[in-house]
């Protein structure tokens, strides 16, 4: 399990990255490119994903409690079973 809690990954290129069950709580992922990333079961509590690209990312079962998704691209993302998500200001999320 990858431990990156509190890491500064702003503007990082994480296209198709394997972040399965990664600990990313309180991480800064502002404008990070997570297109097609595997985030199944990841801990993203209080992470900042402002304007992050999560196009076609797999977030199944991820913990998103108090994570910031303002302006994040969620087109095609798998959000099945996510916990604590507030995706009101995300792009491409349909209720």
C-alpha positions as MATLAB code, in Angstrom:
seq = 'XXXXXXXXXXXXXXXXXXXXXXXXXXXXXXXXXXXXXXXXXXXXXXXXXXXXXXXXXXXXXXXXXXXXXXXXXXXXXXXXXXXXXXXXXXXXXXX';
ca = [
       0.000    0.000    0.000;
       1.476    3.313   -1.122;
       1.625    5.943    1.665;
       1.495    9.511    0.319;
      -0.582   11.251    3.002;
       0.056   14.994    2.930;
       2.210   14.764   -0.222;
       2.389   17.654   -2.675;
       1.461   16.105   -6.028;
       0.068   19.272   -7.602;
       0.246   19.201  -11.411;
       1.719   15.661  -11.284;
       1.347   13.411  -14.336;
      -0.228   10.256  -12.899;
      -1.930    8.993  -16.075;
      -2.953    5.331  -15.636;
      -1.086    5.178  -12.295;
      -1.707    2.207  -10.015;
      -2.781    3.904   -6.767;
      -4.943    1.010   -5.609;
      -5.593    1.435   -1.841;
      -3.066    4.303   -1.702;
      -3.107    6.545    1.351;
      -3.515   10.046   -0.085;
      -5.302   11.765    2.798;
      -4.601   15.505    2.938;
      -2.522   15.248   -0.265;
      -2.425   18.164   -2.697;
      -3.440   16.911   -6.137;
      -4.390   20.315   -7.601;
      -4.537   20.086  -11.391;
      -2.945   16.613  -11.285;
      -3.555   14.403  -14.322;
      -5.051   11.164  -12.980;
      -6.682   10.128  -16.268;
      -7.380    6.381  -16.168;
      -5.722    5.999  -12.740;
      -6.604    3.039  -10.509;
      -7.693    4.541   -7.167;
      -9.807    1.575   -6.017;
     -10.156    1.703   -2.224;
      -7.824    4.716   -1.946;
      -7.973    7.015    1.083;
      -8.436   10.547   -0.263;
      -9.831   12.057    2.959;
      -9.377   15.838    2.946;
      -7.282   15.641   -0.248;
      -7.321   18.663   -2.552;
      -8.215   17.642   -6.111;
      -9.090   21.141   -7.362;
      -9.219   20.983  -11.186;
      -7.687   17.501  -11.204;
      -8.304   15.360  -14.299;
      -9.926   12.090  -13.185;
     -11.312   11.230  -16.614;
     -11.995    7.459  -16.710;
     -10.310    6.980  -13.306;
     -11.484    4.070  -11.149;
     -12.407    5.368   -7.669;
     -14.544    2.365   -6.704;
     -14.843    2.150   -2.898;
     -12.558    5.145   -2.275;
     -12.885    7.253    0.891;
     -13.557   10.814   -0.301;
     -14.656   12.377    3.007;
     -14.136   16.168    2.860;
     -12.013   15.944   -0.303;
     -12.135   19.027   -2.551;
     -13.322   18.176   -6.071;
     -14.111   21.745   -7.201;
     -13.611   21.899  -10.956;
     -12.328   18.303  -11.102;
     -13.048   16.365  -14.315;
     -14.952   13.169  -13.481;
     -16.181   12.258  -16.978;
     -16.308    8.468  -17.228;
     -14.980    7.939  -13.680;
     -16.147    4.860  -11.768;
     -17.612    6.156   -8.486;
     -19.366    2.967   -7.387;
     -19.351    2.634   -3.594;
     -17.346    5.792   -2.844;
     -17.741    7.087    0.706;
     -18.216   10.653    1.951;
     -18.099   12.284   -1.478;
     -19.243   15.857   -2.088;
     -19.040   16.175   -5.846;
     -21.373   19.161   -6.202;
     -18.825   21.354   -7.998;
     -17.106   18.622   -9.992;
     -17.391   18.536  -13.788;
     -18.933   15.525  -15.511;
     -20.632   14.090  -12.447;
     -24.299   13.359  -12.934;
     -26.562   12.635   -9.998;
];
